[in-house]
Coordinates of N, CA and C in Angstrom, one line a residue:
M137 N -58.4 -33.3 -47.3 CA -57.0 -33.7 -47.8 C -56.7 -34.6 -46.5
I138 N -55.8 -35.5 -46.7 CA -55.2 -36.5 -45.9 C -54.3 -36.6 -46.6
M139 N -53.4 -36.2 -45.5 CA -51.8 -36.0 -45.8 C -50.6 -37.6 -45.5
I140 N -50.2 -38.7 -46.4 CA -50.4 -39.8 -45.6 C -48.1 -39.6 -45.9
N141 N -47.7 -39.8 -44.7 CA -46.3 -40.1 -45.2 C -45.5 -38.6 -46.0
R142 N -46.0 -37.3 -45.6 CA -46.1 -35.9 -46.1 C -45.9 -35.7 -47.9
K143 N -46.1 -36.9 -48.3 CA -46.5 -37.3 -49.8 C -47.4 -37.6 -50.3
I144 N -48.1 -38.0 -50.1 CA -49.7 -38.1 -50.7 C -50.2 -38.2 -50.2
V145 N -51.6 -37.4 -51.5 CA -52.6 -36.9 -50.6 C -53.8 -36.9 -51.4
V146 N -54.8 -37.5 -50.3 CA -56.1 -37.7 -50.9 C -57.0 -37.1 -50.9
R147 N -57.8 -37.3 -52.0 CA -58.4 -36.1 -52.3 C -60.4 -36.7 -52.0
T148 N -61.0 -36.7 -51.6 CA -62.9 -37.2 -52.0 C -63.1 -36.1 -52.4
L149 N -64.4 -36.9 -53.7 CA -65.4 -35.6 -54.3 C -66.3 -36.8 -54.3
G150 N -67.5 -36.3 -53.2 CA -68.6 -37.5 -53.0 C -68.2 -39.2 -53.2
A151 N -68.6 -40.3 -54.1 CA -68.0 -41.6 -53.4 C -66.2 -41.8 -54.1
F152 N -65.9 -40.9 -55.5 CA -64.2 -40.8 -55.7 C -63.4 -40.2 -54.6
L153 N -62.2 -41.7 -54.8 CA -61.2 -40.9 -54.0 C -59.8 -40.5 -54.6
F154 N -59.5 -39.6 -54.7 CA -58.4 -38.9 -56.0 C -57.3 -39.3 -54.9
F155 N -56.2 -39.5 -55.4 CA -54.5 -39.3 -55.2 C -53.4 -39.1 -56.4
S156 N -53.0 -38.1 -55.2 CA -52.0 -36.8 -56.5 C -50.7 -36.9 -55.6
L157 N -49.5 -36.8 -55.5 CA -48.8 -36.6 -55.8 C -48.3 -34.9 -54.9
A158 N -47.7 -35.0 -53.3 CA -47.4 -33.1 -53.3 C -46.2 -33.2 -53.1
S159 N -45.6 -31.6 -53.4 CA -44.6 -31.6 -53.3 C -44.1 -30.1 -52.8
V160 N -42.7 -29.4 -52.1 CA -42.7 -28.5 -52.0 C -43.0 -27.4 -52.5
A161 N -43.3 -27.1 -53.7 CA -44.0 -26.4 -54.5 C -45.6 -26.6 -54.5
G162 N -46.7 -27.9 -53.9 CA -47.7 -27.7 -54.2 C -47.9 -29.2 -54.7
A163 N -49.2 -29.6 -55.3 CA -50.1 -30.5 -55.5 C -49.1 -31.1 -56.8
Q164 N -49.1 -32.0 -56.9 CA -48.6 -32.6 -58.3 C -50.1 -33.0 -59.2
T165 N -50.3 -33.4 -60.3 CA -51.3 -34.6 -61.1 C -50.6 -35.8 -61.4
L166 N -51.4 -36.9 -60.8 CA -51.0 -38.1 -61.5 C -51.0 -38.5 -63.1
T167 N -50.0 -38.3 -64.0 CA -50.5 -38.2 -65.7 C -50.3 -39.6 -66.5
D168 N -49.6 -40.4 -65.0 CA -49.1 -42.1 -66.1 C -50.5 -42.3 -67.0
K169 N -49.5 -42.4 -68.0 CA -50.8 -42.9 -69.3 C -51.7 -44.0 -69.4
E170 N -51.3 -45.3 -68.4 CA -51.3 -46.3 -67.9 C -53.2 -46.4 -66.8
L171 N -53.2 -44.2 -66.0 CA -54.4 -44.6 -65.5 C -55.7 -43.9 -66.8
K172 N -55.3 -43.8 -67.2 CA -56.0 -42.5 -68.2 C -56.5 -43.4 -69.4
T173 N -57.9 -43.0 -69.9 CA -58.4 -43.6 -70.4 C -59.1 -42.3 -72.0
R174 N -60.0 -42.7 -73.2 CA -60.6 -42.0 -74.0 C -59.8 -40.1 -74.6
V175 N -58.5 -40.3 -74.6 CA -57.4 -39.2 -75.2 C -57.6 -39.0 -75.7
A176 N -57.9 -38.0 -76.2 CA -57.8 -36.5 -77.3 C -57.2 -35.5 -77.3
E177 N -56.8 -35.1 -78.9 CA -56.4 -32.9 -78.8 C -58.1 -32.9 -78.0
I178 N -57.1 -31.8 -77.7 CA -58.5 -30.7 -77.1 C -59.0 -30.0 -78.5
E179 N -60.6 -30.0 -79.0 CA -60.5 -29.2 -79.7 C -60.6 -28.0 -79.7
N180 N -60.7 -27.0 -80.5 CA -60.7 -25.7 -80.2 C -60.4 -24.7 -79.6
P181 N -59.3 -25.2 -78.9 CA -58.9 -24.6 -77.2 C -59.3 -23.0 -76.9
L182 N -58.4 -21.7 -78.8 CA -58.4 -20.8 -78.3 C -59.7 -20.2 -78.0
Q183 N -60.4 -21.1 -79.1 CA -62.3 -20.6 -79.4 C -63.0 -21.2 -77.7
K184 N -62.6 -21.8 -77.2 CA -62.9 -21.2 -75.8 C -62.6 -20.8 -74.0
I185 N -61.2 -20.3 -74.8 CA -60.0 -20.1 -73.5 C -61.3 -18.5 -74.1
V186 N -61.3 -17.7 -75.0 CA -61.6 -16.7 -75.2 C -63.0 -16.3 -74.5
Q187 N -63.7 -17.6 -74.7 CA -64.7 -17.3 -73.7 C -65.2 -17.2 -72.3
L188 N -64.2 -16.9 -71.7 CA -64.0 -17.2 -70.4 C -63.2 -15.2 -70.1
E189 N -64.2 -14.9 -69.0 CA -63.8 -13.8 -68.7 C -63.2 -13.6 -67.4
P190 N -62.3 -12.8 -67.3 CA -61.4 -13.2 -66.0 C -62.1 -11.9 -65.4
R191 N -61.6 -11.5 -64.4 CA -62.0 -11.0 -63.4 C -61.7 -10.2 -62.3
Q192 N -61.3 -9.1 -61.7 CA -60.7 -9.2 -60.3 C -62.0 -8.5 -59.5
F193 N -61.5 -9.0 -58.5 CA -62.7 -9.5 -57.2 C -62.2 -9.3 -55.6
E194 N -63.4 -8.9 -55.1 CA -62.5 -8.5 -53.6 C -64.0 -9.7 -53.0
Y195 N -63.8 -10.8 -52.7 CA -64.7 -11.2 -51.7 C -65.0 -10.8 -50.5
K196 N -66.5 -10.8 -50.1 CA -67.2 -10.6 -48.9 C -66.3 -11.2 -47.8
T197 N -65.6 -10.4 -47.0 CA -64.8 -10.9 -46.1 C -65.9 -10.6 -44.9
K198 N -66.4 -10.1 -44.2 CA -66.8 -10.0 -43.6 C -68.9 -10.4 -43.7
D199 N -69.3 -11.1 -44.3 CA -69.9 -11.7 -44.7 C -70.3 -13.1 -44.8
Y200 N -69.2 -13.9 -44.9 CA -68.6 -15.1 -44.8 C -67.3 -15.5 -43.8
K201 N -67.2 -14.4 -43.1 CA -66.2 -14.7 -42.2 C -65.4 -16.7 -42.0
Y202 N -66.3 -17.0 -41.9 CA -66.8 -18.3 -41.5 C -65.9 -19.2 -42.9
L203 N -65.7 -18.7 -44.1 CA -65.0 -19.3 -45.2 C -63.0 -18.9 -44.8
K204 N -62.7 -17.7 -44.2 CA -61.4 -17.2 -43.6 C -60.9 -16.3 -45.6
L205 N -61.5 -16.0 -46.0 CA -61.0 -15.6 -47.3 C -60.5 -14.2 -47.6
S206 N -59.8 -14.6 -48.4 CA -58.2 -13.6 -48.3 C -59.0 -12.7 -48.4
E207 N -58.1 -11.2 -48.2 CA -58.8 -10.3 -48.1 C -58.1 -9.5 -49.1
G208 N -58.6 -7.6 -50.0 CA -57.8 -7.6 -50.7 C -58.4 -7.7 -53.0
A209 N -57.8 -7.3 -52.7 CA -57.8 -8.0 -55.1 C -58.0 -9.5 -55.4
Q210 N -58.6 -9.5 -55.8 CA -58.0 -10.9 -56.3 C -58.2 -11.2 -57.5
Y211 N -57.7 -11.9 -58.7 CA -58.0 -12.0 -59.5 C -58.4 -14.0 -59.5
G212 N -59.6 -13.9 -60.9 CA -59.8 -15.6 -61.2 C -61.2 -15.4 -62.1
F213 N -62.1 -16.1 -62.0 CA -63.3 -16.0 -62.9 C -64.8 -16.9 -61.8
M214 N -66.0 -16.3 -62.6 CA -66.6 -16.5 -61.8 C -67.2 -17.6 -62.2
D215 N -68.1 -18.6 -61.5 CA -68.0 -20.0 -61.9 C -68.9 -19.8 -62.9
D216 N -70.1 -19.5 -62.6 CA -70.4 -19.5 -64.4 C -70.7 -19.1 -65.3
N217 N -69.8 -18.4 -65.5 CA -68.4 -18.3 -67.1 C -67.7 -19.8 -67.1
V218 N -66.9 -20.3 -66.4 CA -66.7 -21.4 -66.4 C -67.4 -22.7 -66.5
K219 N -68.3 -22.4 -66.2 CA -69.7 -23.6 -65.9 C -69.3 -23.3 -67.3
K220 N -70.1 -22.8 -68.4 CA -70.8 -22.8 -69.4 C -69.6 -23.3 -70.4
V221 N -68.3 -22.5 -70.6 CA -67.1 -23.6 -70.8 C -66.8 -24.6 -70.8
F222 N -66.4 -24.6 -69.5 CA -65.6 -26.0 -69.4 C -66.4 -26.4 -68.4
P223 N -67.6 -26.6 -68.1 CA -68.6 -27.5 -66.8 C -67.8 -28.7 -66.0
G224 N -67.2 -29.9 -66.7 CA -66.2 -30.0 -65.4 C -65.3 -29.8 -64.6
L225 N -64.5 -28.6 -64.9 CA -63.3 -27.6 -63.4 C -65.1 -26.8 -62.6
V226 N -66.0 -27.3 -62.6 CA -66.7 -26.7 -61.9 C -67.0 -27.4 -60.7
K227 N -66.7 -27.7 -59.6 CA -67.3 -28.3 -58.7 C -68.4 -28.0 -57.6
E228 N -69.4 -28.4 -56.8 CA -69.6 -27.2 -55.5 C -69.0 -28.4 -54.6
K229 N -69.0 -27.5 -53.1 CA -68.2 -28.3 -51.7 C -68.9 -27.8 -50.6
K230 N -68.9 -28.7 -50.2 CA -69.7 -28.4 -48.7 C -69.0 -27.8 -47.8
V231 N -68.8 -27.2 -47.1 CA -68.3 -26.6 -46.1 C -69.0 -26.1 -44.8
S232 N -67.7 -27.2 -43.4 CA -69.1 -27.1 -42.2 C -68.0 -26.3 -41.6
Y233 N -69.1 -25.4 -41.3 CA -68.1 -24.4 -39.9 C -69.2 -24.2 -38.6
M234 N -68.5 -24.0 -37.9 CA -68.8 -23.9 -36.7 C -69.6 -22.5 -36.2
F235 N -71.0 -22.6 -35.9 CA -71.9 -21.6 -35.5 C -72.6 -21.6 -34.4
G236 N -72.0 -21.2 -33.1 CA -72.2 -20.8 -31.7 C -71.0 -22.2 -31.7
K237 N -72.0 -22.0 -29.7 CA -70.9 -23.3 -29.3 C -71.1 -24.5 -29.7
N238 N -69.9 -25.3 -30.1 CA -70.6 -26.4 -30.2 C -72.3 -26.9 -31.8
A239 N -71.9 -26.2 -32.1 CA -73.3 -26.4 -33.3 C -72.2 -25.6 -34.4
Y240 N -72.0 -26.8 -35.3 CA -71.9 -26.6 -37.3 C -72.8 -26.5 -37.6
R241 N -72.8 -25.7 -38.4 CA -73.8 -25.2 -39.8 C -73.0 -25.5 -41.5
D242 N -73.6 -26.4 -42.4 CA -72.6 -26.3 -43.8 C -73.4 -25.6 -44.6
A243 N -72.6 -24.7 -45.7 CA -72.7 -23.9 -46.5 C -72.0 -24.4 -47.8
K244 N -72.8 -24.8 -49.1 CA -72.6 -25.4 -50.2 C -71.9 -23.7 -50.8
V245 N -70.6 -24.3 -51.6 CA -69.8 -23.2 -52.0 C -69.3 -24.0 -53.3
S246 N -68.9 -23.3 -55.0 CA -68.5 -24.1 -55.9 C -66.9 -22.9 -55.5
T247 N -66.5 -24.4 -56.4 CA -64.9 -24.1 -56.7 C -64.5 -24.5 -58.5
I248 N -63.2 -23.5 -58.4 CA -63.0 -24.2 -59.7 C -61.6 -25.0 -59.6
D249 N -61.7 -25.8 -60.5 CA -59.9 -26.2 -60.9 C -59.4 -25.6 -61.7
E250 N -58.9 -24.5 -61.2 CA -57.8 -23.3 -62.3 C -57.0 -24.6 -63.1
S251 N -56.2 -25.2 -61.9 CA -54.9 -25.8 -62.7 C -55.8 -26.9 -64.3
G252 N -56.5 -27.0 -63.7 CA -57.4 -28.3 -65.7 C -57.7 -27.0 -66.9
L253 N -57.0 -25.9 -66.0 CA -56.9 -24.8 -68.0 C -55.4 -24.9 -67.8
I254 N -55.2 -25.6 -67.5 CA -53.2 -25.2 -67.9 C -53.0 -26.3 -69.5
P255 N -54.0 -27.3 -69.8 CA -53.2 -28.1 -70.7 C -54.8 -27.0 -71.9
V256 N -55.4 -26.2 -71.7 CA -56.6 -25.8 -72.5 C -55.2 -24.3 -72.6
L257 N -55.0 -23.7 -72.2 CA -54.3 -22.9 -72.3 C -52.2 -23.3 -73.6
V258 N -51.7 -24.2 -72.9 CA -51.2 -23.9 -73.5 C -51.5 -24.9 -75.3
A259 N -53.0 -26.2 -75.8 CA -53.3 -25.7 -76.8 C -53.5 -25.1 -77.1
S260 N -54.2 -23.5 -76.6 CA -54.2 -22.6 -77.7 C -52.9 -21.8 -77.8
I261 N -51.7 -21.4 -76.8 CA -50.7 -21.2 -77.4 C -50.1 -22.0 -78.2
K262 N -50.3 -23.3 -78.7 CA -49.6 -23.7 -79.8 C -50.6 -23.4 -81.3
Q263 N -51.2 -23.2 -80.6 CA -52.4 -22.9 -81.8 C -52.2 -21.5 -82.4
Q264 N -52.0 -20.7 -81.5 CA -52.2 -19.4 -82.0 C -50.4 -19.2 -82.6
Q265 N -49.6 -20.0 -82.3 CA -48.2 -20.1 -82.8 C -48.1 -21.0 -84.0
E266 N -49.4 -21.8 -84.2 CA -49.4 -22.4 -86.2 C -49.7 -21.1 -86.5
E267 N -50.8 -20.5 -86.0 CA -50.9 -19.1 -86.8 C -50.1 -17.9 -87.7
I268 N -49.7 -18.0 -86.2 CA -49.1 -17.4 -86.4 C -47.4 -17.3 -87.6
E269 N -47.3 -18.7 -88.0 CA -46.4 -19.4 -88.3 C -46.4 -18.8 -90.5
M270 N -48.0 -19.4 -90.1 CA -48.2 -19.5 -91.5 C -48.7 -17.7 -91.8
L271 N -49.1 -17.1 -90.8 CA -48.8 -15.8 -91.5 C -47.8 -15.1 -91.7
K272 N -46.4 -15.4 -91.0 CA -44.9 -14.8 -91.5 C -44.9 -15.8 -93.1
A273 N -44.8 -17.1 -93.0 CA -44.8 -17.5 -94.2 C -45.6 -16.8 -95.6
E274 N -46.6 -16.2 -95.5 CA -47.7 -15.1 -96.6 C -46.7 -14.4 -96.8
L275 N -46.4 -13.8 -95.4 CA -46.2 -12.1 -95.5 C -44.7 -12.5 -96.4
L276 N -44.1 -13.0 -96.0 CA -42.8 -13.1 -96.5 C -42.8 -13.9 -98.0
K277 N -43.8 -14.3 -97.9 CA -44.0 -14.5 -100.1 C -44.4 -13.7 -100.7
L278 N -45.3 -12.7 -99.7 CA -46.3 -11.3 -100.7 C -45.3 -10.3 -100.6
K279 N -44.3 -10.7 -99.8 CA -42.9 -9.3 -99.7 C -42.5 -9.5 -100.9
K280 N -42.1 -11.1 -101.4 CA -40.9 -11.4 -101.9 C -41.5 -10.9 -103.8
E281 N -42.8 -11.3 -103.5 CA -44.0 -11.2 -105.3 C -43.8 -9.8 -105.5
T282 N -43.8 -8.6 -104.2 CA -43.3 -7.0 -104.6 C -42.9 -6.7 -104.4
A283 N -41.4 -7.3 -104.2 CA -40.1 -7.0 -104.3 C -39.4 -6.6 -105.8
G284 N -40.6 -7.9 -106.7 CA -40.3 -8.3 -108.3 C -40.1 -7.2 -109.2
K285 N -41.0 -6.6 -108.6 CA -42.4 -5.6 -109.7 C -42.1 -4.3 -109.1

């Protein structure tokens, strides 16, 4: 990540450059519709979300000191689970770390773009809300039918 004028973050992934705006609260994603193509609704969002298996875990901080992993209980997903449901959200990243004096090694780690789950979660909530409204209407209809008997 490279900070330019404390406002623009440039990230590289392979041969691609990604730009996003940075704010005090964190990074923001470019949302300009002019930049997007093949825009479509998310199909079966709830069906996809229920396939995810959230986990509580602890990192092996002693085995992987060079990654500077957080201590204590963590919450998230396992990369293989997310990759089955949302393959585009899992990426491999090369991490260089110091090994001895002036010597470096590379390690490959998987990363999950959890912010990519937000639109799917919103679509899932909307889908559930539609189902709730339909069930409420059905229940109201049944109550009216049974009240007249």
